Amino acid sequence: VQRPIMLRQLLLLSTSGIKLYSKVFIGEETKQLSGLITAMLDFCEKKTGLPISYVEMSRIGVAIARDVRMKIICCIIIDKQDGREFGRLIAQMMLEEFIRMFPNARHTNDGFASFHTKISEVIWGSIHPILDTLIDKHRGVQLALLTSGDSIKHTTHQIDKLGLLANLQALLRVATNIMASQNDLPLSMEIKGIKNRVIISRIERTTFIVACRNTIEERETNLKVEATAQLLKTVLVIGSNIQDVWKIR
């Protein structure tokens, strides 16, 4: 039976190896993980002079973020297929949120249990930097947004939200009717104009919309949009599964 996509473990520790916060989502807590992480970081820096941020094994990945000033490390264990970009992003965001929540944290393992209320919030919050990065790092993309029902989760630019949502819902209805006549469902579509094009993709219960220029590296743009869509899917599925875990407990 295939298990649900989920974080395996979240660990926050001091650079000296003291465990500050730990949450296990799948399986059992790995013994002496804090010591292993700090030893691995020290070894890597001594050999390469560079900090390690991600380690991939046969089935799992370990993403690591560190704040030198606060001397705190965040380690996230994920499934290998969840990907390096997801792991590194969530590890960094978890670390930043932990420091924001506990700016004067002492290096003991007491007083941090309330951080569990922020875990799903950080996961959902990663949608913003994912879309912003798509815009910032790829000049062929002009606009990116994610919608859910009659709301917009995030958009990289100011738009007419009511107009967009009304037209989008009408367009999706037409696409659904056309595909239904072929006993199928619409997963993605592209609308191409003279200068620009719009890529629309269904991801779980959301719609991912990207506006691109026609003249700039179309193949590279498509690959970047597809990679972003996969990253968003991982965030949406894991965010939903974590919420379900909290409800059960």
mmCIF file of C-alpha atoms in Angstrom:
data_model
loop_
_atom_site.group_PDB
_atom_site.id
_atom_site.type_symbol
_atom_site.label_atom_id
_atom_site.label_comp_id
_atom_site.label_asym_id
_atom_site.label_seq_id
_atom_site.Cartn_x
_atom_site.Cartn_y
_atom_site.Cartn_z
ATOM 1 C CA VAL A 1 0.000 0.000 0.000
ATOM 2 C CA GLN A 2 1.433 3.358 -1.021
ATOM 3 C CA ARG A 3 1.737 5.673 1.941
ATOM 4 C CA PRO A 4 0.524 9.290 1.732
ATOM 5 C CA ILE A 5 3.021 11.985 0.758
ATOM 6 C CA MET A 6 4.187 13.516 4.026
ATOM 7 C CA LEU A 7 7.179 14.984 5.798
ATOM 8 C CA ARG A 8 9.010 12.246 7.660
ATOM 9 C CA GLN A 9 10.573 14.298 10.431
ATOM 10 C CA LEU A 10 11.237 17.912 11.409
ATOM 11 C CA LEU A 11 14.141 18.623 13.757
ATOM 12 C CA LEU A 12 15.482 21.898 15.146
ATOM 13 C CA LEU A 13 18.704 21.794 17.103
ATOM 14 C CA SER A 14 21.565 23.967 18.287
ATOM 15 C CA THR A 15 24.887 23.877 16.441
ATOM 16 C CA SER A 16 26.289 22.107 19.505
ATOM 17 C CA GLY A 17 23.831 19.233 18.945
ATOM 18 C CA ILE A 18 21.151 19.991 21.578
ATOM 19 C CA LYS A 19 17.666 19.064 20.316
ATOM 20 C CA LEU A 20 15.295 22.014 20.589
ATOM 21 C CA TYR A 21 12.206 20.692 18.806
ATOM 22 C CA SER A 22 11.326 17.464 17.030
ATOM 23 C CA LYS A 23 8.211 16.234 15.258
ATOM 24 C CA VAL A 24 7.935 12.794 13.666
ATOM 25 C CA PHE A 25 5.220 12.371 11.018
ATOM 26 C CA ILE A 26 6.121 8.971 9.583
ATOM 27 C CA GLY A 27 7.723 6.039 11.401
ATOM 28 C CA GLU A 28 9.815 6.390 14.527
ATOM 29 C CA GLU A 29 12.229 9.107 15.574
ATOM 30 C CA THR A 30 15.776 8.448 14.413
ATOM 31 C CA LYS A 31 18.009 7.987 17.456
ATOM 32 C CA GLN A 32 21.007 10.285 17.869
ATOM 33 C CA LEU A 33 19.995 12.240 14.760
ATOM 34 C CA SER A 34 21.077 15.558 16.290
ATOM 35 C CA GLY A 35 24.617 14.296 16.784
ATOM 36 C CA LEU A 36 24.749 12.807 13.284
ATOM 37 C CA ILE A 37 23.615 16.071 11.685
ATOM 38 C CA THR A 38 26.121 18.256 13.531
ATOM 39 C CA ALA A 39 28.933 15.785 12.817
ATOM 40 C CA MET A 40 28.041 15.718 9.116
ATOM 41 C CA LEU A 41 27.976 19.532 8.960
ATOM 42 C CA ASP A 42 31.349 19.823 10.657
ATOM 43 C CA PHE A 43 32.921 17.185 8.389
ATOM 44 C CA CYS A 44 31.587 18.817 5.224
ATOM 45 C CA GLU A 45 32.805 22.290 6.182
ATOM 46 C CA LYS A 46 36.263 21.022 7.118
ATOM 47 C CA LYS A 47 36.632 19.131 3.824
ATOM 48 C CA THR A 48 35.025 21.608 1.408
ATOM 49 C CA GLY A 49 34.751 24.885 3.276
ATOM 50 C CA LEU A 50 31.083 25.025 2.273
ATOM 51 C CA PRO A 51 27.898 24.425 4.297
ATOM 52 C CA ILE A 52 25.838 21.383 3.352
ATOM 53 C CA SER A 53 22.175 22.012 2.487
ATOM 54 C CA TYR A 54 20.848 18.714 1.105
ATOM 55 C CA VAL A 55 21.793 15.034 1.271
ATOM 56 C CA GLU A 56 20.047 12.482 -0.931
ATOM 57 C CA MET A 57 19.970 8.771 -0.137
ATOM 58 C CA SER A 58 18.302 5.838 -1.855
ATOM 59 C CA ARG A 59 14.830 6.548 -0.440
ATOM 60 C CA ILE A 60 14.989 9.745 1.582
ATOM 61 C CA GLY A 61 16.398 13.244 1.390
ATOM 62 C CA VAL A 62 17.696 15.361 4.265
ATOM 63 C CA ALA A 63 17.423 19.150 3.883
ATOM 64 C CA ILE A 64 19.414 21.373 6.237
ATOM 65 C CA ALA A 65 19.260 25.117 6.941
ATOM 66 C CA ARG A 66 21.381 26.957 9.478
ATOM 67 C CA ASP A 67 21.407 30.382 11.120
ATOM 68 C CA VAL A 68 24.991 31.177 12.086
ATOM 69 C CA ARG A 69 24.113 34.118 14.334
ATOM 70 C CA MET A 70 21.493 32.228 16.360
ATOM 71 C CA LYS A 71 23.472 28.956 16.161
ATOM 72 C CA ILE A 72 20.347 26.992 15.231
ATOM 73 C CA ILE A 73 19.949 24.273 12.596
ATOM 74 C CA CYS A 74 16.746 23.033 10.962
ATOM 75 C CA CYS A 75 16.718 19.543 9.496
ATOM 76 C CA ILE A 76 13.835 18.083 7.495
ATOM 77 C CA ILE A 77 13.675 14.454 6.402
ATOM 78 C CA ILE A 78 11.525 13.887 3.310
ATOM 79 C CA ASP A 79 10.963 11.212 0.704
ATOM 80 C CA LYS A 80 13.460 11.383 -2.130
ATOM 81 C CA GLN A 81 10.721 12.034 -4.699
ATOM 82 C CA ASP A 82 9.571 15.161 -2.862
ATOM 83 C CA GLY A 83 12.683 16.812 -4.223
ATOM 84 C CA ARG A 84 15.629 18.936 -3.195
ATOM 85 C CA GLU A 85 13.970 22.271 -3.950
ATOM 86 C CA PHE A 86 10.994 21.480 -1.709
ATOM 87 C CA GLY A 87 13.179 20.236 1.142
ATOM 88 C CA ARG A 88 15.581 23.167 1.080
ATOM 89 C CA LEU A 89 12.782 25.746 0.854
ATOM 90 C CA ILE A 90 10.764 24.279 3.741
ATOM 91 C CA ALA A 91 13.845 23.807 5.935
ATOM 92 C CA GLN A 92 14.801 27.471 5.475
ATOM 93 C CA MET A 93 11.252 28.696 6.100
ATOM 94 C CA MET A 94 10.852 26.512 9.209
ATOM 95 C CA LEU A 95 14.121 27.878 10.564
ATOM 96 C CA GLU A 96 13.095 31.492 9.935
ATOM 97 C CA GLU A 97 9.695 30.964 11.560
ATOM 98 C CA PHE A 98 11.227 29.252 14.595
ATOM 99 C CA ILE A 99 13.621 32.172 15.123
ATOM 100 C CA ARG A 100 10.818 34.686 14.607
ATOM 101 C CA MET A 101 8.686 32.834 17.172
ATOM 102 C CA PHE A 102 11.540 32.349 19.658
ATOM 103 C CA PRO A 103 13.974 35.257 19.059
ATOM 104 C CA ASN A 104 15.688 34.738 22.404
ATOM 105 C CA ALA A 105 15.720 30.956 22.353
ATOM 106 C CA ARG A 106 18.066 29.379 24.850
ATOM 107 C CA HIS A 107 19.689 26.147 23.795
ATOM 108 C CA THR A 108 17.609 23.810 25.931
ATOM 109 C CA ASN A 109 14.900 21.376 24.872
ATOM 110 C CA ASP A 110 12.172 23.106 26.906
ATOM 111 C CA GLY A 111 9.549 25.644 25.897
ATOM 112 C CA PHE A 112 9.300 25.055 22.153
ATOM 113 C CA ALA A 113 6.354 22.637 21.955
ATOM 114 C CA SER A 114 4.031 25.376 20.693
ATOM 115 C CA PHE A 115 5.959 25.470 17.412
ATOM 116 C CA HIS A 116 3.806 22.601 16.144
ATOM 117 C CA THR A 117 1.013 25.136 15.528
ATOM 118 C CA LYS A 118 3.186 26.793 12.869
ATOM 119 C CA ILE A 119 4.163 23.755 10.803
ATOM 120 C CA SER A 120 1.201 23.635 8.426
ATOM 121 C CA GLU A 121 1.220 27.443 8.214
ATOM 122 C CA VAL A 122 4.817 27.392 6.994
ATOM 123 C CA ILE A 123 4.016 24.677 4.440
ATOM 124 C CA TRP A 124 1.109 26.661 2.967
ATOM 125 C CA GLY A 125 3.125 29.872 3.154
ATOM 126 C CA SER A 126 5.749 28.414 0.821
ATOM 127 C CA ILE A 127 3.368 28.972 -2.111
ATOM 128 C CA HIS A 128 4.314 32.675 -2.090
ATOM 129 C CA PRO A 129 8.095 32.312 -2.541
ATOM 130 C CA ILE A 130 7.603 29.504 -5.077
ATOM 131 C CA LEU A 131 5.577 31.763 -7.372
ATOM 132 C CA ASP A 132 7.775 34.789 -6.712
ATOM 133 C CA THR A 133 10.904 32.786 -7.576
ATOM 134 C CA LEU A 134 9.373 31.701 -10.892
ATOM 135 C CA ILE A 135 8.948 35.370 -11.815
ATOM 136 C CA ASP A 136 12.281 36.579 -10.444
ATOM 137 C CA LYS A 137 14.477 33.895 -11.981
ATOM 138 C CA HIS A 138 12.864 33.440 -15.392
ATOM 139 C CA ARG A 139 12.508 36.461 -17.628
ATOM 140 C CA GLY A 140 10.041 34.716 -19.920
ATOM 141 C CA VAL A 141 7.358 34.653 -17.195
ATOM 142 C CA GLN A 142 5.298 37.810 -16.630
ATOM 143 C CA LEU A 143 2.662 36.670 -14.124
ATOM 144 C CA ALA A 144 2.007 33.639 -11.922
ATOM 145 C CA LEU A 145 -0.907 32.931 -9.632
ATOM 146 C CA LEU A 146 -2.669 30.089 -7.872
ATOM 147 C CA THR A 147 -6.435 30.052 -7.435
ATOM 148 C CA SER A 148 -8.713 27.857 -5.373
ATOM 149 C CA GLY A 149 -12.449 27.996 -6.031
ATOM 150 C CA ASP A 150 -13.497 31.624 -5.835
ATOM 151 C CA SER A 151 -10.297 32.900 -4.185
ATOM 152 C CA ILE A 152 -6.708 33.627 -5.165
ATOM 153 C CA LYS A 153 -4.107 32.066 -2.874
ATOM 154 C CA HIS A 154 -1.278 34.198 -4.231
ATOM 155 C CA THR A 155 -0.506 36.350 -7.257
ATOM 156 C CA THR A 156 2.807 37.916 -8.209
ATOM 157 C CA HIS A 157 1.163 41.088 -9.553
ATOM 158 C CA GLN A 158 -1.949 43.138 -8.870
ATOM 159 C CA ILE A 159 -4.825 42.019 -11.098
ATOM 160 C CA ASP A 160 -8.590 42.327 -11.435
ATOM 161 C CA LYS A 161 -9.349 39.354 -9.194
ATOM 162 C CA LEU A 162 -13.121 39.301 -9.695
ATOM 163 C CA GLY A 163 -12.822 39.547 -13.465
ATOM 164 C CA LEU A 164 -10.123 36.918 -13.667
ATOM 165 C CA LEU A 165 -11.967 34.422 -11.486
ATOM 166 C CA ALA A 166 -15.245 34.875 -13.380
ATOM 167 C CA ASN A 167 -13.569 34.378 -16.773
ATOM 168 C CA LEU A 168 -11.459 31.492 -15.492
ATOM 169 C CA GLN A 169 -14.458 29.602 -14.162
ATOM 170 C CA ALA A 170 -16.285 30.091 -17.471
ATOM 171 C CA LEU A 171 -13.240 28.873 -19.407
ATOM 172 C CA LEU A 172 -12.832 25.811 -17.193
ATOM 173 C CA ARG A 173 -16.508 24.951 -17.603
ATOM 174 C CA VAL A 174 -16.155 25.017 -21.391
ATOM 175 C CA ALA A 175 -12.976 22.917 -21.239
ATOM 176 C CA THR A 176 -14.647 20.442 -18.882
ATOM 177 C CA ASN A 177 -17.656 20.068 -21.189
ATOM 178 C CA ILE A 178 -15.439 19.506 -24.226
ATOM 179 C CA MET A 179 -13.316 16.888 -22.467
ATOM 180 C CA ALA A 180 -16.392 15.232 -20.942
ATOM 181 C CA SER A 181 -17.654 14.556 -24.458
ATOM 182 C CA GLN A 182 -14.508 12.456 -24.870
ATOM 183 C CA ASN A 183 -14.858 10.815 -21.437
ATOM 184 C CA ASP A 184 -11.890 12.742 -20.110
ATOM 185 C CA LEU A 185 -10.968 15.646 -17.801
ATOM 186 C CA PRO A 186 -8.978 18.811 -18.586
ATOM 187 C CA LEU A 187 -5.616 18.909 -16.790
ATOM 188 C CA SER A 188 -3.934 21.769 -18.624
ATOM 189 C CA MET A 189 -4.452 24.164 -21.510
ATOM 190 C CA GLU A 190 -2.567 26.901 -23.318
ATOM 191 C CA ILE A 191 -3.965 30.059 -24.881
ATOM 192 C CA LYS A 192 -1.578 31.685 -27.331
ATOM 193 C CA GLY A 193 -1.722 35.225 -28.663
ATOM 194 C CA ILE A 194 0.572 37.159 -30.996
ATOM 195 C CA LYS A 195 2.936 38.311 -28.234
ATOM 196 C CA ASN A 196 1.957 36.352 -25.135
ATOM 197 C CA ARG A 197 0.509 33.054 -24.009
ATOM 198 C CA VAL A 198 -1.200 31.767 -20.883
ATOM 199 C CA ILE A 199 -0.638 28.292 -19.422
ATOM 200 C CA ILE A 200 -3.393 26.949 -17.169
ATOM 201 C CA SER A 201 -2.856 23.787 -15.119
ATOM 202 C CA ARG A 202 -5.055 21.974 -12.633
ATOM 203 C CA ILE A 203 -3.123 20.951 -9.499
ATOM 204 C CA GLU A 204 -5.132 19.040 -6.913
ATOM 205 C CA ARG A 205 -8.058 21.393 -6.149
ATOM 206 C CA THR A 206 -6.317 24.526 -7.372
ATOM 207 C CA THR A 207 -5.576 26.181 -10.707
ATOM 208 C CA PHE A 208 -2.063 27.346 -11.574
ATOM 209 C CA ILE A 209 -1.938 30.182 -14.123
ATOM 210 C CA VAL A 210 1.200 31.524 -15.782
ATOM 211 C CA ALA A 211 1.430 34.331 -18.359
ATOM 212 C CA CYS A 212 4.545 34.178 -20.571
ATOM 213 C CA ARG A 213 6.095 36.022 -23.485
ATOM 214 C CA ASN A 214 6.124 34.128 -26.780
ATOM 215 C CA THR A 215 9.527 35.273 -27.949
ATOM 216 C CA ILE A 216 11.713 34.221 -25.034
ATOM 217 C CA GLU A 217 13.010 30.640 -24.769
ATOM 218 C CA GLU A 218 9.683 28.840 -24.944
ATOM 219 C CA ARG A 219 11.048 25.357 -24.212
ATOM 220 C CA GLU A 220 13.003 26.550 -21.161
ATOM 221 C CA THR A 221 9.946 28.437 -19.930
ATOM 222 C CA ASN A 222 7.761 25.346 -20.267
ATOM 223 C CA LEU A 223 10.245 23.239 -18.296
ATOM 224 C CA LYS A 224 10.420 25.836 -15.539
ATOM 225 C CA VAL A 225 6.623 26.100 -15.344
ATOM 226 C CA GLU A 226 6.311 22.302 -15.188
ATOM 227 C CA ALA A 227 8.907 22.113 -12.398
ATOM 228 C CA THR A 228 7.077 24.833 -10.464
ATOM 229 C CA ALA A 229 3.777 23.008 -10.924
ATOM 230 C CA GLN A 230 5.323 19.828 -9.488
ATOM 231 C CA LEU A 231 6.730 21.759 -6.539
ATOM 232 C CA LEU A 232 3.327 23.330 -5.887
ATOM 233 C CA LYS A 233 1.693 19.897 -6.016
ATOM 234 C CA THR A 234 4.092 18.590 -3.357
ATOM 235 C CA VAL A 235 3.307 21.588 -1.143
ATOM 236 C CA LEU A 236 -0.460 21.221 -1.596
ATOM 237 C CA VAL A 237 -0.511 17.477 -0.917
ATOM 238 C CA ILE A 238 1.808 17.598 2.113
ATOM 239 C CA GLY A 239 0.037 20.677 3.497
ATOM 240 C CA SER A 240 -3.309 18.905 3.227
ATOM 241 C CA ASN A 241 -1.964 15.682 4.767
ATOM 242 C CA ILE A 242 -0.454 17.548 7.720
ATOM 243 C CA GLN A 243 -3.784 19.273 8.364
ATOM 244 C CA ASP A 244 -5.480 15.867 8.341
ATOM 245 C CA VAL A 245 -2.967 14.591 10.915
ATOM 246 C CA TRP A 246 -3.757 17.505 13.247
ATOM 247 C CA LYS A 247 -7.512 16.835 12.855
ATOM 248 C CA ILE A 248 -7.113 13.152 13.719
ATOM 249 C CA ARG A 249 -5.096 13.985 16.836
#
